Structure formats: structure tokens, C-alpha cells
mmCIF file of C-alpha atoms in Angstrom:
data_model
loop_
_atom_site.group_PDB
_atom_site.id
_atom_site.type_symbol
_atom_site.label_atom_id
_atom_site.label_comp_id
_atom_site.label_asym_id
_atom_site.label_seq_id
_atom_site.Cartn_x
_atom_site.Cartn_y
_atom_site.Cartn_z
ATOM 1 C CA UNK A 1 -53.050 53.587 44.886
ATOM 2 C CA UNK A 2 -51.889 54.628 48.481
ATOM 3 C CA UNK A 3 -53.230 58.082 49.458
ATOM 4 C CA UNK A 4 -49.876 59.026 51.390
ATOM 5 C CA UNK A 5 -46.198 59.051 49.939
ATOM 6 C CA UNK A 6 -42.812 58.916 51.989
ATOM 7 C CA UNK A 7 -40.552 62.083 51.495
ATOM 8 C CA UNK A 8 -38.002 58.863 49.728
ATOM 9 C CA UNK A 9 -40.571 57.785 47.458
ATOM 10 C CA UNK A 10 -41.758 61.635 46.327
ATOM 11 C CA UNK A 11 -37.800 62.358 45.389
ATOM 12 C CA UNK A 12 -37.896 59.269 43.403
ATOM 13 C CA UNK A 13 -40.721 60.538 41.347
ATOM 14 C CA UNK A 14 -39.356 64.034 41.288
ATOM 15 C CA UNK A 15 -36.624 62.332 39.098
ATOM 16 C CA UNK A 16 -39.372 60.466 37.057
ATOM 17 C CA UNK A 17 -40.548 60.997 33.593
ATOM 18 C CA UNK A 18 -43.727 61.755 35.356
ATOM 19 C CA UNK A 19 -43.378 64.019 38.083
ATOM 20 C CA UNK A 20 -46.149 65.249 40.200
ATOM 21 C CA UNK A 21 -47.221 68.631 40.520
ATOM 22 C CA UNK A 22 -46.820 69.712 43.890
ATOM 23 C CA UNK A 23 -48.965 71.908 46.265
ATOM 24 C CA UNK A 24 -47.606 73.824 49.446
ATOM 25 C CA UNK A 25 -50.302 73.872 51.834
ATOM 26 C CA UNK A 26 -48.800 75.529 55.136
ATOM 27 C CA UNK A 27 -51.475 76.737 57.150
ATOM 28 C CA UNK A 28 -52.282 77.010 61.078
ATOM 29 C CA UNK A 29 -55.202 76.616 63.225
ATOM 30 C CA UNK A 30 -54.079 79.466 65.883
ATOM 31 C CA UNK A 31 -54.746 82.960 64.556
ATOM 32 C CA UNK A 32 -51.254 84.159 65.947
ATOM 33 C CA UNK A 33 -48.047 82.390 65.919
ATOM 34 C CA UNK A 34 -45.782 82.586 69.595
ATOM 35 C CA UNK A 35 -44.747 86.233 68.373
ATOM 36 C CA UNK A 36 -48.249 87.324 68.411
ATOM 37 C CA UNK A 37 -48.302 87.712 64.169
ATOM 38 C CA UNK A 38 -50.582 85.616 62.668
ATOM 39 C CA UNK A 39 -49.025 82.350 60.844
ATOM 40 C CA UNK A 40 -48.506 83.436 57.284
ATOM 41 C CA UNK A 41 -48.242 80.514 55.252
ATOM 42 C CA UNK A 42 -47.335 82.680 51.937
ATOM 43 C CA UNK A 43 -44.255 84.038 53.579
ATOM 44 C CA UNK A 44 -43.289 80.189 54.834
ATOM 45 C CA UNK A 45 -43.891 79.095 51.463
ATOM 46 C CA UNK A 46 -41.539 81.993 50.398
ATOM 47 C CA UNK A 47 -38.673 81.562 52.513
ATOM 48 C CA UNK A 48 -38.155 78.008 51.411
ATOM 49 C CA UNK A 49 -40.134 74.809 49.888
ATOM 50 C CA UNK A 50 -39.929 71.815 47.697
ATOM 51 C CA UNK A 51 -38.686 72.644 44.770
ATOM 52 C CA UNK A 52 -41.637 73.566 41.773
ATOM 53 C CA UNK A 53 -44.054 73.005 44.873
ATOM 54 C CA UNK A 54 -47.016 75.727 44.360
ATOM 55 C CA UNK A 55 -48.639 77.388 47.124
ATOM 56 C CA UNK A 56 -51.966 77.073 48.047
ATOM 57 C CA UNK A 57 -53.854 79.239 50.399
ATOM 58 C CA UNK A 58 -56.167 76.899 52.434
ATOM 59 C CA UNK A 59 -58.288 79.938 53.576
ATOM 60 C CA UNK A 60 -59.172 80.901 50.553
ATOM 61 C CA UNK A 61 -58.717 78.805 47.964
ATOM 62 C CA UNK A 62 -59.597 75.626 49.938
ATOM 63 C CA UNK A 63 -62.487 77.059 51.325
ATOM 64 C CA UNK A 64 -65.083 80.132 51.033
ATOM 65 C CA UNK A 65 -66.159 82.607 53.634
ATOM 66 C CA UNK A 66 -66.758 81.771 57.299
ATOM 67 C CA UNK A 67 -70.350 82.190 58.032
ATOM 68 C CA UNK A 68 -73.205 80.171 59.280
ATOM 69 C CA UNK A 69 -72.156 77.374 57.457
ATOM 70 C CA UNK A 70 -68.777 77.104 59.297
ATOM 71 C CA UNK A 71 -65.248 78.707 59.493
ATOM 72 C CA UNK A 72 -64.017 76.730 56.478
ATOM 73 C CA UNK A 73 -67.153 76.242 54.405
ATOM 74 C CA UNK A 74 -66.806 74.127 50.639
ATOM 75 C CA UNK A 75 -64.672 76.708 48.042
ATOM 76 C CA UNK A 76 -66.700 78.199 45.536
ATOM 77 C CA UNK A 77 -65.865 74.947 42.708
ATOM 78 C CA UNK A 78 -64.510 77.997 40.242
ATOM 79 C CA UNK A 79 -62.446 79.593 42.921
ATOM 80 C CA UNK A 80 -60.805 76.179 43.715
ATOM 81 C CA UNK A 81 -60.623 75.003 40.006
ATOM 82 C CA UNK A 82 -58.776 78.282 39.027
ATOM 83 C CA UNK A 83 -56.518 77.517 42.027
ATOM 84 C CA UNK A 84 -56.045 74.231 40.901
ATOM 85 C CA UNK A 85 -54.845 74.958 37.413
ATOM 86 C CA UNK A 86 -52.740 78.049 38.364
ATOM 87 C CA UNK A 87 -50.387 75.279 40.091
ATOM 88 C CA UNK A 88 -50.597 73.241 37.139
ATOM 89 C CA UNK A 89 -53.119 70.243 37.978
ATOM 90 C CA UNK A 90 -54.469 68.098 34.870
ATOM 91 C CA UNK A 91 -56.831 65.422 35.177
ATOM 92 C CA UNK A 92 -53.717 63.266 33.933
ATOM 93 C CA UNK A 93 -51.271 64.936 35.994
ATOM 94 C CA UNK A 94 -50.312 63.441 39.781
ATOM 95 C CA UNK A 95 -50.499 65.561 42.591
ATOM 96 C CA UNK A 96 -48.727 65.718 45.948
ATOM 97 C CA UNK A 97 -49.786 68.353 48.686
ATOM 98 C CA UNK A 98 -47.737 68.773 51.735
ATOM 99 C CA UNK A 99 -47.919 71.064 54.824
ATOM 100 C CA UNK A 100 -45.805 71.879 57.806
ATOM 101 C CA UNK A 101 -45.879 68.380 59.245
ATOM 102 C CA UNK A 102 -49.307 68.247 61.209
ATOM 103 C CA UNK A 103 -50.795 66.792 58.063
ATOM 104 C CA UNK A 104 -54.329 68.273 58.008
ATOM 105 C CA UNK A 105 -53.868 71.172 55.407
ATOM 106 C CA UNK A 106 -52.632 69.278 52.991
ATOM 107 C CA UNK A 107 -55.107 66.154 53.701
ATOM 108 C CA UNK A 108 -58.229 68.971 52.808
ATOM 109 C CA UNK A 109 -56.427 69.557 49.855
ATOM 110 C CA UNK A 110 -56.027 65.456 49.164
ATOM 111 C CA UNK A 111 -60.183 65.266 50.020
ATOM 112 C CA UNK A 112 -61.241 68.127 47.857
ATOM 113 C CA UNK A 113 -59.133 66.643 44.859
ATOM 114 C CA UNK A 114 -60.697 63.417 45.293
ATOM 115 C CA UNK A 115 -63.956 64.917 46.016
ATOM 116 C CA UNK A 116 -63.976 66.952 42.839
ATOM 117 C CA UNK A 117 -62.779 64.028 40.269
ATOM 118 C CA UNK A 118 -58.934 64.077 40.045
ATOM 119 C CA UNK A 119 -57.574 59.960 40.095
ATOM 120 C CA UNK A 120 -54.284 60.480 40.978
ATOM 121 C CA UNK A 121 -53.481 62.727 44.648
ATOM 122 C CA UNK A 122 -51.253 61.912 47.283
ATOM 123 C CA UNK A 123 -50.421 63.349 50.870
ATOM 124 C CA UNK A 124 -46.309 63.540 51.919
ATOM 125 C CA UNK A 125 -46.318 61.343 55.250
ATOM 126 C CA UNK A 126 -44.660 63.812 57.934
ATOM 127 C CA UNK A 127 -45.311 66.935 55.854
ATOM 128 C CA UNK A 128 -41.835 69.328 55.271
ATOM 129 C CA UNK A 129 -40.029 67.878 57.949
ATOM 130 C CA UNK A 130 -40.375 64.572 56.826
ATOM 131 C CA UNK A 131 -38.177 66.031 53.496
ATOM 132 C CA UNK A 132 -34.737 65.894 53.610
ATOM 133 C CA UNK A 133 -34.088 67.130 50.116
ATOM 134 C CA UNK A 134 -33.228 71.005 49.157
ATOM 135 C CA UNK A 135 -35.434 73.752 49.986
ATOM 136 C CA UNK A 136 -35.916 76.631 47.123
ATOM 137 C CA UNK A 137 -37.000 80.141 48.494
ATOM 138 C CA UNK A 138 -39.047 81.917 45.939
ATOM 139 C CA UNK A 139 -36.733 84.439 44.796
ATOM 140 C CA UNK A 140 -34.736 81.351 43.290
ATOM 141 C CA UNK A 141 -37.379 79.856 42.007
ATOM 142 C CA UNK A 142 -38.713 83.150 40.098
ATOM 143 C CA UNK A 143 -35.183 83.250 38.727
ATOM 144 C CA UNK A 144 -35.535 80.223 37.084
ATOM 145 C CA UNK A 145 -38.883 81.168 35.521
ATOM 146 C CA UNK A 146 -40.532 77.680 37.284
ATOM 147 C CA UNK A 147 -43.334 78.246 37.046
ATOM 148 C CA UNK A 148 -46.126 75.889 35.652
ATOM 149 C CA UNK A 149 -47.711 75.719 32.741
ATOM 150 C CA UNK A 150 -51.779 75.737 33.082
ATOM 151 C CA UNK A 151 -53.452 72.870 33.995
ATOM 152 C CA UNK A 152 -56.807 71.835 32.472
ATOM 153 C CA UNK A 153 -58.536 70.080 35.573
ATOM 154 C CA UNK A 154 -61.839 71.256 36.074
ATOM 155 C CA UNK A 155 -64.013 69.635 39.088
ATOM 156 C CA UNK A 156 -66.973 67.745 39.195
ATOM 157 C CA UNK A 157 -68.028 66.827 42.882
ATOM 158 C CA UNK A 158 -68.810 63.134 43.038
ATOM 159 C CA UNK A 159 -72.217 62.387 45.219
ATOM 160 C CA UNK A 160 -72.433 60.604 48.690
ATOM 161 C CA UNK A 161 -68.952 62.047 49.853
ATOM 162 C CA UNK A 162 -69.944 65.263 51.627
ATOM 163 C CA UNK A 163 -72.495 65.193 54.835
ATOM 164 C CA UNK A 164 -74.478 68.340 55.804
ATOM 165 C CA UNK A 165 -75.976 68.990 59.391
ATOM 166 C CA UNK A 166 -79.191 66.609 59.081
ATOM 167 C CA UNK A 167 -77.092 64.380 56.925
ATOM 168 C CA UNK A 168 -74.186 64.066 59.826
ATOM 169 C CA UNK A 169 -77.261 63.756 62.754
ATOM 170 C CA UNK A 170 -78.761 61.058 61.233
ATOM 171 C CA UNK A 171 -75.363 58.926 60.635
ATOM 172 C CA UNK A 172 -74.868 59.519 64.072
ATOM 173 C CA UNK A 173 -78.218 57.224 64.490
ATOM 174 C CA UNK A 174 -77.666 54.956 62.042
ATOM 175 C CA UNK A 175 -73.810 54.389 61.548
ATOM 176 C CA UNK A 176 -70.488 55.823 62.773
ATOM 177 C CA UNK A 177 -69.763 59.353 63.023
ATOM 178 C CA UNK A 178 -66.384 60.050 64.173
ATOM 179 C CA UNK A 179 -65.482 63.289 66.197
ATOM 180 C CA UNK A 180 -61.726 64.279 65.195
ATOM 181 C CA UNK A 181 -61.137 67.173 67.752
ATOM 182 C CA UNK A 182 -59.076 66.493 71.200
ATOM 183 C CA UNK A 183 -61.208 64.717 73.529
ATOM 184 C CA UNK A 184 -61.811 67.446 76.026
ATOM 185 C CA UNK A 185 -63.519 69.543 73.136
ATOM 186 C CA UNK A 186 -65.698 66.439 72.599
ATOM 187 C CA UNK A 187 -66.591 65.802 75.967
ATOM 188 C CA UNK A 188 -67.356 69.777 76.041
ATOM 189 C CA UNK A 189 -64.403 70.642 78.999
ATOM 190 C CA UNK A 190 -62.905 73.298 76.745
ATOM 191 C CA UNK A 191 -63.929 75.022 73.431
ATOM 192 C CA UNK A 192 -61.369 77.329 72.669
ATOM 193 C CA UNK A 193 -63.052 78.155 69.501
ATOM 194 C CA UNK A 194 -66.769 77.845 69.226
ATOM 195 C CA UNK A 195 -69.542 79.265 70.941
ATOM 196 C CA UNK A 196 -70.353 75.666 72.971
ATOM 197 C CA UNK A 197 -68.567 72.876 73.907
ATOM 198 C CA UNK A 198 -69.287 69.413 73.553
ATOM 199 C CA UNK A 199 -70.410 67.064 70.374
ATOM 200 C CA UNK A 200 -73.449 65.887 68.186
ATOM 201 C CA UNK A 201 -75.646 63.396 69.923
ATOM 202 C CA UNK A 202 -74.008 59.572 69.189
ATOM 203 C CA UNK A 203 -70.871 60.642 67.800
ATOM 204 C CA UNK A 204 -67.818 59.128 68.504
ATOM 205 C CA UNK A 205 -64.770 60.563 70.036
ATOM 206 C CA UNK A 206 -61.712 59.649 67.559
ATOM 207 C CA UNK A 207 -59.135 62.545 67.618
ATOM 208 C CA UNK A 208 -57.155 62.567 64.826
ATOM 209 C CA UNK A 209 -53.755 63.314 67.113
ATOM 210 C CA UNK A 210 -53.916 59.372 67.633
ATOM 211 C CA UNK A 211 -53.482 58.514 63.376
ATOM 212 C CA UNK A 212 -50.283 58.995 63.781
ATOM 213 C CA UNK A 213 -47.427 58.287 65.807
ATOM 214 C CA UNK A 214 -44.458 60.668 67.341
ATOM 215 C CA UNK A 215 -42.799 62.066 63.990
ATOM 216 C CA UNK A 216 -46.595 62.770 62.501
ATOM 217 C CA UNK A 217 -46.074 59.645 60.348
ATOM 218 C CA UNK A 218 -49.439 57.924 59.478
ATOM 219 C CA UNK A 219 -49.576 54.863 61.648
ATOM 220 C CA UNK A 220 -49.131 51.073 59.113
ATOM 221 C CA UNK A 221 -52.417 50.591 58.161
ATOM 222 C CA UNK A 222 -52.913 47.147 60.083
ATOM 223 C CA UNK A 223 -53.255 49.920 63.215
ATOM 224 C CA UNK A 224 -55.348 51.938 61.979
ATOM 225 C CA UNK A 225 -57.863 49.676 60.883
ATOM 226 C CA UNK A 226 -57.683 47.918 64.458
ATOM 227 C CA UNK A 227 -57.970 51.253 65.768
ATOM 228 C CA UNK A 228 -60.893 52.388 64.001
ATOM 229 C CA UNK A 229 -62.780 48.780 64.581
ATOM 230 C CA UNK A 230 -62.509 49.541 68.366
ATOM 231 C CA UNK A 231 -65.025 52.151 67.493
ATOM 232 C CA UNK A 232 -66.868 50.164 65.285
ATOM 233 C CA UNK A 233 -66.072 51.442 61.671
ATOM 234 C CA UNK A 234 -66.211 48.319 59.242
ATOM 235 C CA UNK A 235 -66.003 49.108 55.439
ATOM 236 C CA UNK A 236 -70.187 47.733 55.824
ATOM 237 C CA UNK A 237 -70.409 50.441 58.464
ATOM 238 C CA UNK A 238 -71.556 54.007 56.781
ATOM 239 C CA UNK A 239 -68.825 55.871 58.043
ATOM 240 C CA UNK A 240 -68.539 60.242 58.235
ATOM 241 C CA UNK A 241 -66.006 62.164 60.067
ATOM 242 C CA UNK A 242 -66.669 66.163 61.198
ATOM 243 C CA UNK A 243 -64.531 68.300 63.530
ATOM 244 C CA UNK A 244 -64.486 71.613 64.367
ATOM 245 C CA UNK A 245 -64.692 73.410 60.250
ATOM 246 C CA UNK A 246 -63.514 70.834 58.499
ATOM 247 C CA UNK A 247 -59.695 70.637 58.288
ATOM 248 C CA UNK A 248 -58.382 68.096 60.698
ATOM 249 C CA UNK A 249 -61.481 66.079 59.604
ATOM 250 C CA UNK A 250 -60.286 65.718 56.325
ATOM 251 C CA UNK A 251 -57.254 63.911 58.144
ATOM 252 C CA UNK A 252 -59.228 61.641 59.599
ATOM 253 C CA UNK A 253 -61.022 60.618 56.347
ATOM 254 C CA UNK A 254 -57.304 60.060 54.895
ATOM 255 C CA UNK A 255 -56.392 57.930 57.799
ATOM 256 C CA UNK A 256 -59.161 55.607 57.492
ATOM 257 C CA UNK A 257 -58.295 55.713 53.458
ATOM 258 C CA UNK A 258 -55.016 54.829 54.603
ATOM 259 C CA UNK A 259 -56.665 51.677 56.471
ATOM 260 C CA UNK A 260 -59.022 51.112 53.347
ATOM 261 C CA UNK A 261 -62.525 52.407 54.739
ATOM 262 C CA UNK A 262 -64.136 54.814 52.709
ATOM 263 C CA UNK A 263 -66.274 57.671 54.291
ATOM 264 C CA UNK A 264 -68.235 60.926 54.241
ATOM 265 C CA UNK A 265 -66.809 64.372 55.785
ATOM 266 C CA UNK A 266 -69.187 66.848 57.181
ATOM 267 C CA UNK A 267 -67.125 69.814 55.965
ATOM 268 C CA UNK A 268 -69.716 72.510 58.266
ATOM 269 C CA UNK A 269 -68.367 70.169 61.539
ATOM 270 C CA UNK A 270 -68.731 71.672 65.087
ATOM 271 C CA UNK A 271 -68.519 74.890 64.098
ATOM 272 C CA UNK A 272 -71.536 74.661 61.605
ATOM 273 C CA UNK A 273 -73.643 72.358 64.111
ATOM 274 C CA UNK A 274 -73.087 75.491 66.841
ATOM 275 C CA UNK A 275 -74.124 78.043 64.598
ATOM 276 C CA UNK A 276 -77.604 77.402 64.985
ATOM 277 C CA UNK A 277 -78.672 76.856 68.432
ATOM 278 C CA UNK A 278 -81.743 74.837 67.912
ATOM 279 C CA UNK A 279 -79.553 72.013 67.544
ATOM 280 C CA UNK A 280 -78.859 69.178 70.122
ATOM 281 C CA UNK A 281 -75.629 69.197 72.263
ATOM 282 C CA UNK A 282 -74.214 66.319 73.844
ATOM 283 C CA UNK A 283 -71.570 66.855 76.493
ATOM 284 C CA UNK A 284 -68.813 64.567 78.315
ATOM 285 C CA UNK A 285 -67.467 61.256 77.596
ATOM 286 C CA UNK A 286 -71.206 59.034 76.360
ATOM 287 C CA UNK A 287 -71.854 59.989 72.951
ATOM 288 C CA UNK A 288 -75.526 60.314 73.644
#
């Protein structure tokens, strides 16, 4: 099963016997939108969305509190499984998340689903721009009593998918690890965010802006397997992705889905790695 869907395709199966349950995943990186108010992805979700779509609030449902273990540690399993069912995810159920368009909300959504058991997730290519289809603003939508029933999915965390701190060092060593961010965070020229700039020793600079092309379409697979063998990642390659706490990472991880190469996210990423200063730094373009 492909791990992405075109906005065509999802209002085919809107009309299906079947249709999927759908999460609304808006979310930002930047703490405050251009008019100085933090991005409130409730309120977008509010003003208009896919019809039956369900948000879901990535900060904290998709994740638990920022500490030492990163800005967008694992969710508390019960936290997320409650979340889950509230929108009405089975384990028999499809599932499509979407997000604004940059694609990495909804892919942490995709990765945790997967991660936790469920068979049957998909990410919308191009997010809510890529939809053409009506928009429903939540007053409608509590008008027509839509909302859905309770699901029964309850997750169980599969083994071998998640790297920690020693787990992502020693990839770096003995496989790929791929560094999602924007290459000047990698090569340590800026760090808008975290305390230092730069990456883990032997990672691999791989930002996750060049997955897709102008529209924020997932580039045809062929690509993104050629891309990714530039840097060495083979499906015989052990293969983990970080970035900065986690989100954009999970990206990544779809993208090489996408080109059919499973691997590992280290969901602490940069900001994790930085939290404890005994740990190597690397710092411009050689990954050593």
C-alpha cells in the first residue's frame, strides 16, 4: 500500500463504502505566526477543513512534554490511543492525516500509527492545498452532529523502529543516519532553536525541503530512491533519520517509504542530542 494519497484519489474514497477516517493535523514550527500570535491549529481546523476530518493536536496528543528528552518527546501510548479513538480510528478502519501543506505534521501522525500497529494510514500529498473539494467550518459540522463514533484501536509499539541517543550515535558508525534539518543547521551556521549548532558525528545532511518538489508534492519515487542512494541508503543499508524533535524527521522516514526503504526515527533528534552536553558535536559540511 502507498503511504501518500492524491487529494483525487482521497475524494474517491470519501465516496466509498469504506471511507477513511480523517485526521487534521495543522501545526507550525514558529511559535508566532507574521501577526506575532502563535499559530493555533484548533482555530484553523475550526474555520474550515475536510469534511468529518478530526483534529489532532500534534503538541499534545502527538507528543508529551518537552524536557531533556526533546521538544516533541514519544506521547504517553494512553494519551495518544485516547486521541486516536476520539477521532474514530479502528484497527480495521483507514486513516488519512493531512496538514497545512508542508507535510511533516501529518507524516508524525502517519509514523506513530505505523509505529503503534495500525495497517492501513496514509498521508494527503500537498496537505490542504492540495484539496480542491469543500471546506466545512466547525460550526457546520456540529450542526450536523458528525461526529465519530469511538474507535477501538489501541497501540502496541512494534520493536526496531524508534532510535534513542546511543542507538542514533552508533548508526551513525555503522550505517546511514540522515540529518533532515536545512543544511546550515547541519553544518552548525545557524541554530535558531537549540542551544548548539551543528550535527551528530557521521551523519548525513539530507533536508527534507528536497522530498518534494515546488507544490510540496512528494517527488515519483524513482527520485527519491536515486536521491537517497547518492547518500548511500540501500534497503541492506540500516537506515535512521533525526532532526531537530522529531517532526520533519518523520517526513523524511515517509519519503524514503515512499521510495521503498524502511528505517528508524530518532524521535529525541537534535534537540535531545543538545540537551546533554557531554555529547559529541560535529560542525560544517564533513559529517565527522
Amino acid at each position: 500500500m502507498n503511504a501518500i494519497i492524491s487529494a483525487s484519489e482521497l475524494a474517491d474514497v470519501l465516496r466509498s463504502e469504506r471511507p477513511p477516517v480523517l485526521l487534521d493535523v495543522r501545526w507550525q514550527l514558529s511559535t508566532a505566526a507574521a501577526s506575532g500570535q502563535p499559530f493555533d491549529g484548533r482555530a484553523a481546523y475550526a474555520s474550515g477543513h475536510i469534511p468529518g476530518a478530526v483534529f489532532v493536536d500534534l503538541d499534545r496528543e502527538l507528543a508529551s512534554t518537552p524536557g531533556p528528552r526533546g521538544r516533541h518527546p514519544l506521547p504517553d501510548l494512553d494519551v495518544f490511543g485516547a486521541a486516536m479513538r476520539r477521532a474514530g480510528v479502528s484497527a480495521g478502519t483507514p486513516v488519512v492525516a493531512y496538514d497545512g501543506g508542508i507535510g511533516w505534521a501529518a507524516a508524525r501522525a502517519w509514523w506513530l500509527l505505523r509505529w503503534t500497529g495500525h495497517p492501513d494510514v496514509r498521508v494527503l500529498d500537498g496537505g490542504l492545498p492540495a484539496w480542491d473539494g469543500p471546506l466545512e467550518a466547525e460550526a457546520e459540522a456540529e450542526a450536523e452532529a458528525s461526529a465519530p463514533a469511538e474507535g477501538d484501536f489501541v497501540p502496541k509499539p512494534a520493536e526496531g523502529a524508534v532510535l534513542d541517543a546511543d542507538g542514533a550515535a552508533a548508526l551513525a558508525r555503522s550505517g546511514v543516519l540522515l540529518d533532515a534539518r536545512a543544511g546550515e543547521r547541519y553544518r552548525g551556521e545557524v541554530e535558531p532553536i537549540d542551544p548548539v549548532g551543528g550535527h551528530i558525528p557521521g551523519a548525513l545532511s539530507a533536508p527534507t525541503s528536497d522530498n518534494v518538489d515546488a507544490d510540496g508534492r512528494f517527488r515519483p519515487a524513482a527520485e527519491l530512491r536515486a536521491r537517497f542512494g547518492e547518500l548511500g541508503v540501500t534497503r541492506d543499508v540500516p537506515v535512521g533519520v533525526y532532526c531537530g524533535s522529531g517532526v520533519s524527521a518523520a517526513h523524511e522516514v515517509l519519503a524514503l517509504e515512499v521510495a521503498g526503504i524502511p528505517a528508524a526515527l530518532y524521535v529525541g533528534s537534535w534537540s535531545e542530542w543538545t540537551s546533554d552536553p557531554a555529547r559529541p558535536v560535529a560542525v560544517g559540511p564533513d559529517p565527522q
